[in-house]
XYZ file of C-alpha atoms in Angstrom:
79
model
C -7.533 -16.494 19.404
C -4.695 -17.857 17.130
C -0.991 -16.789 17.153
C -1.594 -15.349 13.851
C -5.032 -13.356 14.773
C -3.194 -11.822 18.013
C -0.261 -10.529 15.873
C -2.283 -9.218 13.010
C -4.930 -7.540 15.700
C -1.057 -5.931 17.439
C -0.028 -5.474 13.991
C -3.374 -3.258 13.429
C -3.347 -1.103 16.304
C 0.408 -0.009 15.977
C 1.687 3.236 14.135
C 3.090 3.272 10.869
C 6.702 4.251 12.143
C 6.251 1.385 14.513
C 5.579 -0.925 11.730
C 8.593 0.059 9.760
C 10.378 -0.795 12.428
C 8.851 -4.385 12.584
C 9.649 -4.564 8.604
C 13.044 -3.768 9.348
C 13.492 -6.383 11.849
C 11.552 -9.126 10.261
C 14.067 -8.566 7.247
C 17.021 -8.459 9.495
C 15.904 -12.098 10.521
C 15.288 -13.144 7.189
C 18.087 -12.128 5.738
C 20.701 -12.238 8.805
C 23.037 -15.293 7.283
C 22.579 -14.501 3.337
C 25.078 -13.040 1.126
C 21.941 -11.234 -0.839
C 21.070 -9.235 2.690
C 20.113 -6.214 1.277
C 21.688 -3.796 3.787
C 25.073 -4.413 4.709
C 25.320 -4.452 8.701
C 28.534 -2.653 9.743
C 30.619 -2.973 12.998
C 31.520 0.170 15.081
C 34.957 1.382 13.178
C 33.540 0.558 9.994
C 30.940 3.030 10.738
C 32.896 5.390 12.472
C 35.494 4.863 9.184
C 32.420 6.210 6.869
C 31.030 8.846 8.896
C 34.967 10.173 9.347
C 35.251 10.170 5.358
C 31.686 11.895 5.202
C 32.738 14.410 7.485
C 35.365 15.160 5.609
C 33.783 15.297 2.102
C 31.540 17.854 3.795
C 33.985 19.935 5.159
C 35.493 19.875 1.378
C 31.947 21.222 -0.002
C 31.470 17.856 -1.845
C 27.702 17.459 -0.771
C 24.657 16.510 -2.684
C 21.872 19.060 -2.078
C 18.804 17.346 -0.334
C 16.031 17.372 -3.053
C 18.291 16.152 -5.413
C 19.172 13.063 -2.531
C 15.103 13.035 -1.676
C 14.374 12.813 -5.433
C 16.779 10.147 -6.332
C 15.553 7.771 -3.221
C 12.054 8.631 -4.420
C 13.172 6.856 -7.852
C 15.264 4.358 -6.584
C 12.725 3.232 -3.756
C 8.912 4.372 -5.155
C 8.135 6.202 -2.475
């Protein structure tokens, strides 16, 4: 069996939130040292800086109800 028949027969067998995961990852290593990575990758206080300013939003009432959010990431994303 080749490399690439063993990790299409893996591939085949796993679940679909399992192969997200491998999606995300195989981007992450394509993408890793670009400028056009298309998540930005964040270190601890940077993320700790935006979940401090979301908490705070919230706290203000400024929130986006969620099928408004699940309707605009079906547009923006096709899902």
């Amino acid at each position: 069996m080749s490399t690439l028949e063993y990790t299409v027969s893996l591939l085949e067998t796993m679940s679909e939130d399992k192969l997200v995961e491998v999606q995300k990852y195989i981007q992450y290593l394509i993408f890793r040292d670009r400028s056009d990575m298309p998540i930005e990758l964040l270190d601890e206080d940077a993320i700790v800086k935006q979940l401090t300013g979301s908490m705070k939003k919230s706290d203000m009432g400024v929130t986006t109800p969620a099928d408004i959010v699940s309707q605009r990431m079906r547009e923006k994303y096709a899902i």
